[in-house]
Amino acid sequence: MNDPNTVGPAGPTATALAMLQEVLQTLFLALVVFGLVRVVAQNYRIEGPSMQPNLWEGQFLIVNRLAYRMGEIQRGDIVVFEYPTAPQRDLIKRVVGLPGEQLEIVRGQLWINGQLIDESYVREPGIYSQAAITIPADHVFVMGDNRNNSNDSRRWGALPRENIVGKAIFCYWPTSRWGPVGHEPHEATADA
């Protein structure tokens, strides 16, 4: 006797349709996952020497695009942002000044609110100076670690927060530099 709740063997057309359906579902799921990953993270390639010796030309980084939607920008963060004078171009620099802070550079030494900031990661001492400024609300001051070879806030001013794409979090190429990106918190070393 036949059980009306059983399914008989599928013919070649039904098998081909089932396989096609599985392939389409897998492709759709892969596209959804890829899209979600791109919302959260994006990869970037370092171009130029402005962040040496900490980041080198040709390194590939993963940038967290949601870092500042869930948290605050910290001094020492390395950020990717749209270049204020050419928004189609992205740059990478270190945040050295936060909104409302007074920033001054004296013979290459960074002073925040009258305190000298220890920047042990800087490639070589700079010979530049900048008069004291107050960083506007919703802006940060960014500079490259290779201070004598960096196009940064010293040239074009404080960076609007809205220009920030995200926080660099991980280097995945070359494998010799594989690992988390170093975000160095600046510490005050002396009072003015």
Short mmCIF file of N, CA and C in Angstrom, two decimals:
data_model
loop_
_atom_site.label_atom_id
_atom_site.label_comp_id
_atom_site.label_asym_id
_atom_site.label_seq_id
_atom_site.Cartn_x
_atom_site.Cartn_y
_atom_site.Cartn_z
N MET A 1 0.84 -1.17 0.00
CA MET A 1 0.00 0.00 0.00
C MET A 1 0.89 1.24 0.00
N ASN A 2 0.47 2.22 -0.75
CA ASN A 2 1.25 3.46 -0.84
C ASN A 2 0.85 4.42 0.27
N ASP A 3 1.89 5.03 0.88
CA ASP A 3 1.67 6.06 1.91
C ASP A 3 1.57 7.41 1.20
N PRO A 4 0.47 8.15 1.35
CA PRO A 4 0.30 9.41 0.64
C PRO A 4 1.25 10.50 1.13
N ASN A 5 1.93 10.31 2.25
CA ASN A 5 2.83 11.34 2.78
C ASN A 5 4.29 11.14 2.38
N THR A 6 4.60 10.17 1.56
CA THR A 6 5.98 9.95 1.13
C THR A 6 6.22 10.62 -0.20
N VAL A 7 7.48 10.88 -0.44
CA VAL A 7 7.86 11.52 -1.69
C VAL A 7 8.63 10.51 -2.51
N GLY A 8 8.32 10.42 -3.75
CA GLY A 8 8.97 9.45 -4.62
C GLY A 8 10.29 10.00 -5.16
N PRO A 9 11.03 9.20 -5.86
CA PRO A 9 12.31 9.63 -6.43
C PRO A 9 12.09 10.79 -7.40
N ALA A 10 13.02 11.72 -7.33
CA ALA A 10 12.92 12.90 -8.19
C ALA A 10 13.49 12.58 -9.56
N GLY A 11 12.91 13.19 -10.54
CA GLY A 11 13.42 13.00 -11.89
C GLY A 11 14.60 13.93 -12.13
N PRO A 12 15.25 13.83 -13.27
CA PRO A 12 16.43 14.66 -13.57
C PRO A 12 16.11 16.15 -13.58
N THR A 13 14.92 16.54 -13.99
CA THR A 13 14.56 17.96 -14.01
C THR A 13 14.43 18.49 -12.59
N ALA A 14 13.80 17.75 -11.72
CA ALA A 14 13.63 18.18 -10.33
C ALA A 14 14.99 18.28 -9.63
N THR A 15 15.89 17.35 -9.88
CA THR A 15 17.23 17.37 -9.27
C THR A 15 18.01 18.59 -9.76
N ALA A 16 17.96 18.90 -11.02
CA ALA A 16 18.67 20.06 -11.58
C ALA A 16 18.11 21.36 -11.00
N LEU A 17 16.78 21.43 -10.85
CA LEU A 17 16.17 22.62 -10.26
C LEU A 17 16.56 22.79 -8.80
N ALA A 18 16.62 21.69 -8.06
CA ALA A 18 17.02 21.74 -6.64
C ALA A 18 18.47 22.21 -6.52
N MET A 19 19.34 21.71 -7.39
CA MET A 19 20.75 22.13 -7.37
C MET A 19 20.89 23.60 -7.72
N LEU A 20 20.15 24.04 -8.73
CA LEU A 20 20.18 25.45 -9.11
C LEU A 20 19.69 26.33 -7.97
N GLN A 21 18.62 25.89 -7.30
CA GLN A 21 18.10 26.64 -6.16
C GLN A 21 19.15 26.73 -5.05
N GLU A 22 19.85 25.64 -4.76
CA GLU A 22 20.91 25.65 -3.73
C GLU A 22 22.04 26.61 -4.11
N VAL A 23 22.45 26.59 -5.36
CA VAL A 23 23.52 27.49 -5.83
C VAL A 23 23.08 28.95 -5.70
N LEU A 24 21.86 29.26 -6.12
CA LEU A 24 21.36 30.63 -6.03
C LEU A 24 21.25 31.09 -4.58
N GLN A 25 20.76 30.22 -3.70
CA GLN A 25 20.68 30.57 -2.28
C GLN A 25 22.07 30.82 -1.69
N THR A 26 23.03 30.01 -2.04
CA THR A 26 24.41 30.18 -1.56
C THR A 26 25.01 31.48 -2.07
N LEU A 27 24.81 31.79 -3.34
CA LEU A 27 25.31 33.06 -3.90
C LEU A 27 24.66 34.26 -3.23
N PHE A 28 23.36 34.18 -3.01
CA PHE A 28 22.65 35.28 -2.35
C PHE A 28 23.18 35.48 -0.93
N LEU A 29 23.34 34.39 -0.19
CA LEU A 29 23.87 34.48 1.17
C LEU A 29 25.28 35.05 1.17
N ALA A 30 26.12 34.64 0.24
CA ALA A 30 27.49 35.17 0.14
C ALA A 30 27.48 36.67 -0.13
N LEU A 31 26.58 37.13 -1.01
CA LEU A 31 26.47 38.56 -1.29
C LEU A 31 25.99 39.35 -0.08
N VAL A 32 25.05 38.80 0.67
CA VAL A 32 24.56 39.46 1.88
C VAL A 32 25.69 39.58 2.91
N VAL A 33 26.43 38.49 3.12
CA VAL A 33 27.54 38.49 4.08
C VAL A 33 28.61 39.49 3.62
N PHE A 34 28.95 39.48 2.34
CA PHE A 34 29.94 40.42 1.81
C PHE A 34 29.50 41.86 2.03
N GLY A 35 28.22 42.14 1.76
CA GLY A 35 27.69 43.49 1.96
C GLY A 35 27.76 43.93 3.41
N LEU A 36 27.40 43.03 4.32
CA LEU A 36 27.47 43.35 5.75
C LEU A 36 28.91 43.60 6.20
N VAL A 37 29.84 42.80 5.72
CA VAL A 37 31.25 42.99 6.07
C VAL A 37 31.73 44.34 5.55
N ARG A 38 31.34 44.73 4.35
CA ARG A 38 31.77 46.02 3.78
C ARG A 38 31.19 47.20 4.53
N VAL A 39 30.05 47.04 5.17
CA VAL A 39 29.48 48.11 5.99
C VAL A 39 30.34 48.31 7.23
N VAL A 40 30.84 47.22 7.80
CA VAL A 40 31.62 47.27 9.04
C VAL A 40 33.09 47.53 8.78
N ALA A 41 33.66 46.91 7.77
CA ALA A 41 35.11 46.98 7.54
C ALA A 41 35.42 47.22 6.07
N GLN A 42 36.57 47.82 5.84
CA GLN A 42 37.03 48.05 4.48
C GLN A 42 38.54 47.92 4.48
N ASN A 43 39.09 47.45 3.38
CA ASN A 43 40.54 47.33 3.30
C ASN A 43 41.14 48.53 2.56
N TYR A 44 42.36 48.90 2.97
CA TYR A 44 43.08 50.03 2.36
C TYR A 44 44.54 49.65 2.19
N ARG A 45 45.16 50.24 1.18
CA ARG A 45 46.59 50.06 0.92
C ARG A 45 47.30 51.37 1.24
N ILE A 46 48.38 51.30 2.02
CA ILE A 46 49.16 52.48 2.37
C ILE A 46 49.94 52.95 1.14
N GLU A 47 49.82 54.23 0.85
CA GLU A 47 50.59 54.84 -0.25
C GLU A 47 51.36 56.01 0.32
N GLY A 48 52.66 55.98 0.16
CA GLY A 48 53.50 57.07 0.62
C GLY A 48 54.12 56.81 1.99
N PRO A 49 55.09 57.64 2.37
CA PRO A 49 55.87 57.40 3.59
C PRO A 49 55.41 58.18 4.82
N SER A 50 54.26 58.83 4.81
CA SER A 50 53.91 59.76 5.88
C SER A 50 53.68 59.11 7.24
N MET A 51 53.46 57.81 7.29
CA MET A 51 53.22 57.14 8.58
C MET A 51 54.39 56.26 9.03
N GLN A 52 55.51 56.34 8.32
CA GLN A 52 56.69 55.56 8.73
C GLN A 52 57.25 56.13 10.03
N PRO A 53 57.79 55.34 10.88
CA PRO A 53 58.18 53.92 10.73
C PRO A 53 57.10 52.94 11.18
N ASN A 54 55.91 53.40 11.47
CA ASN A 54 54.87 52.52 12.01
C ASN A 54 54.03 51.83 10.94
N LEU A 55 53.78 52.51 9.85
CA LEU A 55 53.09 51.92 8.70
C LEU A 55 53.91 52.24 7.47
N TRP A 56 54.06 51.25 6.60
CA TRP A 56 54.92 51.40 5.43
C TRP A 56 54.12 51.32 4.14
N GLU A 57 54.65 51.97 3.13
CA GLU A 57 54.02 51.93 1.81
C GLU A 57 53.86 50.48 1.37
N GLY A 58 52.68 50.16 0.84
CA GLY A 58 52.39 48.81 0.37
C GLY A 58 51.69 47.93 1.39
N GLN A 59 51.61 48.36 2.64
CA GLN A 59 50.88 47.57 3.63
C GLN A 59 49.39 47.64 3.34
N PHE A 60 48.69 46.55 3.62
CA PHE A 60 47.24 46.51 3.50
C PHE A 60 46.63 46.45 4.89
N LEU A 61 45.66 47.31 5.14
CA LEU A 61 45.03 47.42 6.45
C LEU A 61 43.53 47.18 6.36
N ILE A 62 42.96 46.72 7.45
CA ILE A 62 41.51 46.65 7.60
C ILE A 62 41.11 47.83 8.47
N VAL A 63 40.09 48.55 8.02
CA VAL A 63 39.61 49.74 8.72
C VAL A 63 38.19 49.48 9.21
N ASN A 64 37.98 49.72 10.51
CA ASN A 64 36.66 49.58 11.12
C ASN A 64 35.84 50.82 10.82
N ARG A 65 34.85 50.70 9.97
CA ARG A 65 34.03 51.83 9.55
C ARG A 65 33.00 52.25 10.61
N LEU A 66 32.75 51.40 11.58
CA LEU A 66 31.76 51.70 12.61
C LEU A 66 32.39 52.12 13.94
N ALA A 67 33.70 52.19 13.99
CA ALA A 67 34.42 52.44 15.26
C ALA A 67 33.90 53.68 15.98
N TYR A 68 33.63 54.75 15.25
CA TYR A 68 33.25 56.00 15.90
C TYR A 68 31.74 56.21 15.95
N ARG A 69 30.98 55.23 15.50
CA ARG A 69 29.54 55.25 15.72
C ARG A 69 29.24 54.58 17.06
N MET A 70 30.18 53.74 17.49
CA MET A 70 30.00 53.02 18.75
C MET A 70 30.93 53.52 19.85
N GLY A 71 31.87 54.39 19.51
CA GLY A 71 32.83 54.87 20.50
C GLY A 71 33.39 56.22 20.10
N GLU A 72 34.16 56.80 20.98
CA GLU A 72 34.73 58.12 20.75
C GLU A 72 36.13 58.03 20.16
N ILE A 73 36.49 59.04 19.43
CA ILE A 73 37.85 59.16 18.89
C ILE A 73 38.79 59.41 20.07
N GLN A 74 39.91 58.73 20.06
CA GLN A 74 40.92 58.89 21.10
C GLN A 74 42.20 59.45 20.50
N ARG A 75 42.92 60.22 21.29
CA ARG A 75 44.23 60.67 20.85
C ARG A 75 45.10 59.43 20.64
N GLY A 76 45.81 59.39 19.55
CA GLY A 76 46.65 58.24 19.21
C GLY A 76 46.02 57.31 18.20
N ASP A 77 44.70 57.41 17.97
CA ASP A 77 44.04 56.57 16.97
C ASP A 77 44.61 56.88 15.59
N ILE A 78 44.76 55.84 14.79
CA ILE A 78 45.15 56.00 13.39
C ILE A 78 43.88 55.88 12.57
N VAL A 79 43.57 56.93 11.81
CA VAL A 79 42.30 56.99 11.09
C VAL A 79 42.50 57.17 9.59
N VAL A 80 41.57 56.62 8.84
CA VAL A 80 41.49 56.85 7.40
C VAL A 80 40.37 57.86 7.21
N PHE A 81 40.61 58.85 6.34
CA PHE A 81 39.62 59.91 6.15
C PHE A 81 39.66 60.43 4.73
N GLU A 82 38.57 61.10 4.36
CA GLU A 82 38.51 61.78 3.06
C GLU A 82 39.31 63.07 3.19
N TYR A 83 40.26 63.25 2.30
CA TYR A 83 41.12 64.43 2.28
C TYR A 83 40.23 65.67 2.11
N PRO A 84 40.29 66.63 3.04
CA PRO A 84 39.38 67.78 2.98
C PRO A 84 39.42 68.58 1.68
N THR A 85 40.59 68.68 1.05
CA THR A 85 40.67 69.47 -0.18
C THR A 85 40.43 68.65 -1.44
N ALA A 86 40.33 67.33 -1.31
CA ALA A 86 40.04 66.44 -2.44
C ALA A 86 39.32 65.21 -1.89
N PRO A 87 38.01 65.31 -1.60
CA PRO A 87 37.28 64.24 -0.91
C PRO A 87 37.28 62.88 -1.60
N GLN A 88 37.62 62.84 -2.89
CA GLN A 88 37.67 61.55 -3.58
C GLN A 88 38.93 60.77 -3.21
N ARG A 89 39.84 61.39 -2.47
CA ARG A 89 41.10 60.78 -2.08
C ARG A 89 41.10 60.51 -0.57
N ASP A 90 41.53 59.31 -0.17
CA ASP A 90 41.60 58.97 1.25
C ASP A 90 43.05 59.06 1.73
N LEU A 91 43.22 59.55 2.97
CA LEU A 91 44.52 59.63 3.62
C LEU A 91 44.45 58.87 4.94
N ILE A 92 45.63 58.59 5.50
CA ILE A 92 45.71 57.94 6.81
C ILE A 92 46.69 58.73 7.67
N LYS A 93 46.27 59.07 8.89
CA LYS A 93 47.09 59.86 9.82
C LYS A 93 46.73 59.46 11.24
N ARG A 94 47.48 60.01 12.19
CA ARG A 94 47.24 59.76 13.61
C ARG A 94 46.54 60.98 14.22
N VAL A 95 45.54 60.73 15.05
CA VAL A 95 44.85 61.80 15.76
C VAL A 95 45.76 62.27 16.90
N VAL A 96 46.09 63.58 16.89
CA VAL A 96 46.94 64.13 17.95
C VAL A 96 46.22 65.17 18.79
N GLY A 97 45.11 65.71 18.29
CA GLY A 97 44.36 66.72 19.03
C GLY A 97 42.87 66.48 18.90
N LEU A 98 42.16 66.69 20.01
CA LEU A 98 40.72 66.44 20.07
C LEU A 98 39.93 67.74 20.15
N PRO A 99 38.62 67.69 19.89
CA PRO A 99 37.80 68.91 19.91
C PRO A 99 37.94 69.67 21.23
N GLY A 100 38.10 70.99 21.10
CA GLY A 100 38.17 71.86 22.26
C GLY A 100 39.54 71.99 22.89
N GLU A 101 40.49 71.19 22.46
CA GLU A 101 41.83 71.27 23.03
C GLU A 101 42.63 72.40 22.39
N GLN A 102 43.57 72.94 23.17
CA GLN A 102 44.50 73.91 22.61
C GLN A 102 45.76 73.15 22.20
N LEU A 103 46.14 73.30 20.97
CA LEU A 103 47.29 72.59 20.41
C LEU A 103 48.33 73.59 19.95
N GLU A 104 49.58 73.29 20.25
CA GLU A 104 50.70 74.12 19.82
C GLU A 104 51.87 73.20 19.50
N ILE A 105 52.65 73.56 18.50
CA ILE A 105 53.84 72.79 18.16
C ILE A 105 55.03 73.75 18.26
N VAL A 106 56.00 73.37 19.08
CA VAL A 106 57.18 74.20 19.30
C VAL A 106 58.42 73.37 18.92
N ARG A 107 59.09 73.78 17.85
CA ARG A 107 60.28 73.08 17.34
C ARG A 107 60.05 71.56 17.27
N GLY A 108 58.91 71.20 16.72
CA GLY A 108 58.58 69.80 16.51
C GLY A 108 57.95 69.09 17.69
N GLN A 109 57.86 69.73 18.83
CA GLN A 109 57.26 69.10 20.00
C GLN A 109 55.80 69.50 20.13
N LEU A 110 54.96 68.52 20.37
CA LEU A 110 53.52 68.73 20.46
C LEU A 110 53.13 69.07 21.90
N TRP A 111 52.37 70.16 22.03
CA TRP A 111 51.86 70.59 23.33
C TRP A 111 50.34 70.62 23.23
N ILE A 112 49.67 69.99 24.19
CA ILE A 112 48.21 69.99 24.27
C ILE A 112 47.82 70.59 25.62
N ASN A 113 47.01 71.64 25.56
CA ASN A 113 46.55 72.31 26.78
C ASN A 113 47.71 72.63 27.73
N GLY A 114 48.83 73.05 27.15
CA GLY A 114 49.99 73.45 27.94
C GLY A 114 50.87 72.32 28.43
N GLN A 115 50.59 71.08 28.03
CA GLN A 115 51.41 69.95 28.45
C GLN A 115 52.14 69.34 27.25
N LEU A 116 53.43 69.08 27.43
CA LEU A 116 54.22 68.41 26.41
C LEU A 116 53.76 66.98 26.28
N ILE A 117 53.54 66.51 25.05
CA ILE A 117 53.04 65.16 24.80
C ILE A 117 54.18 64.27 24.33
N ASP A 118 54.33 63.13 24.97
CA ASP A 118 55.34 62.14 24.58
C ASP A 118 54.87 61.42 23.32
N GLU A 119 55.65 61.55 22.26
CA GLU A 119 55.31 60.89 20.99
C GLU A 119 56.49 60.01 20.56
N SER A 120 56.71 58.95 21.28
CA SER A 120 57.86 58.08 21.04
C SER A 120 57.80 57.38 19.68
N TYR A 121 56.67 57.32 19.06
CA TYR A 121 56.51 56.65 17.77
C TYR A 121 56.90 57.54 16.59
N VAL A 122 57.17 58.83 16.81
CA VAL A 122 57.51 59.76 15.73
C VAL A 122 58.88 59.39 15.17
N ARG A 123 58.99 59.39 13.85
CA ARG A 123 60.19 58.95 13.16
C ARG A 123 61.42 59.75 13.55
N GLU A 124 61.34 61.03 13.41
CA GLU A 124 62.46 61.90 13.77
C GLU A 124 61.89 63.25 14.19
N PRO A 125 62.57 63.92 15.11
CA PRO A 125 62.05 65.21 15.59
C PRO A 125 61.88 66.20 14.44
N GLY A 126 60.81 66.93 14.50
CA GLY A 126 60.56 67.93 13.47
C GLY A 126 61.26 69.24 13.79
N ILE A 127 61.30 70.09 12.79
CA ILE A 127 61.92 71.41 12.96
C ILE A 127 60.88 72.51 12.78
N TYR A 128 59.63 72.15 12.72
CA TYR A 128 58.53 73.06 12.45
C TYR A 128 57.92 73.55 13.76
N SER A 129 57.21 74.64 13.67
CA SER A 129 56.44 75.15 14.81
C SER A 129 55.09 75.61 14.31
N GLN A 130 54.15 75.66 15.21
CA GLN A 130 52.81 76.16 14.87
C GLN A 130 52.26 76.89 16.07
N ALA A 131 51.74 78.07 15.82
CA ALA A 131 51.15 78.86 16.90
C ALA A 131 49.97 78.10 17.50
N ALA A 132 49.67 78.38 18.75
CA ALA A 132 48.58 77.73 19.46
C ALA A 132 47.24 77.96 18.75
N ILE A 133 46.47 76.90 18.64
CA ILE A 133 45.11 76.98 18.08
C ILE A 133 44.19 76.21 19.00
N THR A 134 42.92 76.52 18.96
CA THR A 134 41.91 75.71 19.65
C THR A 134 41.19 74.91 18.59
N ILE A 135 41.16 73.61 18.77
CA ILE A 135 40.53 72.72 17.79
C ILE A 135 39.02 72.88 17.90
N PRO A 136 38.36 73.18 16.78
CA PRO A 136 36.90 73.41 16.82
C PRO A 136 36.12 72.15 17.21
N ALA A 137 34.90 72.35 17.65
CA ALA A 137 33.99 71.23 17.94
C ALA A 137 33.83 70.39 16.68
N ASP A 138 33.66 69.09 16.86
CA ASP A 138 33.47 68.13 15.76
C ASP A 138 34.64 68.11 14.79
N HIS A 139 35.84 68.45 15.26
CA HIS A 139 37.06 68.38 14.45
C HIS A 139 38.15 67.70 15.28
N VAL A 140 39.13 67.15 14.60
CA VAL A 140 40.33 66.62 15.25
C VAL A 140 41.54 67.15 14.48
N PHE A 141 42.69 67.09 15.12
CA PHE A 141 43.94 67.50 14.47
C PHE A 141 44.71 66.22 14.22
N VAL A 142 45.10 65.99 12.96
CA VAL A 142 45.79 64.75 12.58
C VAL A 142 47.16 65.08 11.99
N MET A 143 48.11 64.19 12.26
CA MET A 143 49.46 64.34 11.69
C MET A 143 50.01 62.96 11.37
N GLY A 144 50.89 62.90 10.38
CA GLY A 144 51.59 61.67 10.06
C GLY A 144 52.71 61.43 11.07
N ASP A 145 53.09 60.18 11.27
CA ASP A 145 54.17 59.85 12.19
C ASP A 145 55.53 60.29 11.64
N ASN A 146 55.65 60.36 10.34
CA ASN A 146 56.87 60.85 9.68
C ASN A 146 56.67 62.36 9.48
N ARG A 147 56.79 63.10 10.56
CA ARG A 147 56.38 64.50 10.61
C ARG A 147 57.03 65.39 9.57
N ASN A 148 58.26 65.09 9.17
CA ASN A 148 58.93 65.94 8.19
C ASN A 148 58.53 65.60 6.75
N ASN A 149 57.66 64.61 6.59
CA ASN A 149 57.23 64.19 5.25
C ASN A 149 55.75 63.80 5.29
N SER A 150 54.91 64.74 5.73
CA SER A 150 53.49 64.43 5.86
C SER A 150 52.64 65.65 5.53
N ASN A 151 51.63 65.42 4.70
CA ASN A 151 50.63 66.44 4.38
C ASN A 151 49.48 66.21 5.36
N ASP A 152 49.34 67.11 6.34
CA ASP A 152 48.38 66.86 7.40
C ASP A 152 47.75 68.16 7.90
N SER A 153 47.15 68.13 9.07
CA SER A 153 46.42 69.28 9.61
C SER A 153 47.28 70.53 9.75
N ARG A 154 48.58 70.38 9.80
CA ARG A 154 49.44 71.56 9.86
C ARG A 154 49.32 72.39 8.59
N ARG A 155 48.96 71.77 7.49
CA ARG A 155 48.82 72.47 6.20
C ARG A 155 47.40 72.90 5.92
N TRP A 156 46.42 72.05 6.19
CA TRP A 156 45.05 72.34 5.78
C TRP A 156 44.08 72.47 6.93
N GLY A 157 44.56 72.44 8.17
CA GLY A 157 43.69 72.72 9.32
C GLY A 157 43.08 71.48 9.94
N ALA A 158 42.26 71.72 10.94
CA ALA A 158 41.62 70.62 11.67
C ALA A 158 40.70 69.84 10.73
N LEU A 159 40.63 68.54 10.98
CA LEU A 159 39.85 67.62 10.15
C LEU A 159 38.43 67.51 10.69
N PRO A 160 37.41 67.78 9.85
CA PRO A 160 36.02 67.57 10.30
C PRO A 160 35.78 66.09 10.60
N ARG A 161 35.13 65.82 11.71
CA ARG A 161 34.84 64.44 12.10
C ARG A 161 34.08 63.70 11.01
N GLU A 162 33.21 64.42 10.30
CA GLU A 162 32.40 63.79 9.25
C GLU A 162 33.25 63.23 8.11
N ASN A 163 34.51 63.66 7.97
CA ASN A 163 35.39 63.16 6.92
C ASN A 163 36.02 61.81 7.27
N ILE A 164 35.94 61.42 8.54
CA ILE A 164 36.60 60.19 8.97
C ILE A 164 35.83 58.97 8.47
N VAL A 165 36.54 58.10 7.75
CA VAL A 165 35.97 56.86 7.22
C VAL A 165 35.96 55.80 8.32
N GLY A 166 37.05 55.70 9.09
CA GLY A 166 37.12 54.70 10.14
C GLY A 166 38.49 54.62 10.77
N LYS A 167 38.62 53.69 11.69
CA LYS A 167 39.83 53.48 12.47
C LYS A 167 40.59 52.27 11.93
N ALA A 168 41.88 52.47 11.62
CA ALA A 168 42.71 51.35 11.16
C ALA A 168 42.89 50.38 12.32
N ILE A 169 42.60 49.09 12.09
CA ILE A 169 42.65 48.15 13.20
C ILE A 169 43.60 46.97 12.98
N PHE A 170 43.87 46.60 11.72
CA PHE A 170 44.64 45.38 11.50
C PHE A 170 45.41 45.43 10.19
N CYS A 171 46.66 45.00 10.22
CA CYS A 171 47.46 44.86 8.99
C CYS A 171 47.45 43.39 8.59
N TYR A 172 47.06 43.11 7.34
CA TYR A 172 47.03 41.72 6.89
C TYR A 172 48.04 41.42 5.79
N TRP A 173 48.73 42.46 5.30
CA TRP A 173 49.77 42.22 4.28
C TRP A 173 50.78 43.34 4.33
N PRO A 174 52.05 43.05 4.26
CA PRO A 174 52.67 41.73 4.10
C PRO A 174 52.59 40.93 5.40
N THR A 175 52.76 39.64 5.28
CA THR A 175 52.62 38.77 6.45
C THR A 175 53.66 39.09 7.53
N SER A 176 54.79 39.66 7.15
CA SER A 176 55.81 40.01 8.14
C SER A 176 55.34 41.13 9.07
N ARG A 177 54.31 41.88 8.67
CA ARG A 177 53.77 42.97 9.51
C ARG A 177 52.34 42.65 9.96
N TRP A 178 51.94 41.39 9.83
CA TRP A 178 50.60 40.95 10.19
C TRP A 178 50.35 41.22 11.66
N GLY A 179 49.19 41.82 11.97
CA GLY A 179 48.81 42.04 13.36
C GLY A 179 48.05 43.33 13.54
N PRO A 180 47.67 43.64 14.80
CA PRO A 180 46.90 44.86 15.08
C PRO A 180 47.71 46.12 14.79
N VAL A 181 47.03 47.16 14.37
CA VAL A 181 47.66 48.46 14.14
C VAL A 181 47.87 49.12 15.50
N GLY A 182 49.05 49.64 15.74
CA GLY A 182 49.38 50.25 17.03
C GLY A 182 48.78 51.63 17.19
N HIS A 183 47.89 51.75 18.13
CA HIS A 183 47.30 53.05 18.47
C HIS A 183 47.95 53.48 19.77
N GLU A 184 48.81 54.44 19.67
CA GLU A 184 49.60 54.90 20.81
C GLU A 184 48.91 56.04 21.53
N PRO A 185 48.48 55.83 22.76
CA PRO A 185 47.92 56.96 23.48
C PRO A 185 49.02 57.95 23.83
N HIS A 186 48.76 59.23 23.63
CA HIS A 186 49.74 60.25 23.96
C HIS A 186 49.68 60.53 25.45
N GLU A 187 50.80 60.59 26.07
CA GLU A 187 50.86 60.92 27.49
C GLU A 187 51.57 62.25 27.67
N ALA A 188 51.06 63.02 28.58
CA ALA A 188 51.72 64.30 28.92
C ALA A 188 53.00 63.98 29.67
N THR A 189 54.07 64.73 29.38
CA THR A 189 55.34 64.49 30.03
C THR A 189 55.75 65.60 30.96
N ALA A 190 55.22 66.79 30.76
CA ALA A 190 55.61 67.91 31.62
C ALA A 190 54.58 69.01 31.52
N ASP A 191 54.54 69.85 32.52
CA ASP A 191 53.67 71.02 32.47
C ASP A 191 54.42 72.16 31.83
N ALA A 192 53.67 73.11 31.27
CA ALA A 192 54.30 74.26 30.64
C ALA A 192 54.83 75.20 31.72
#
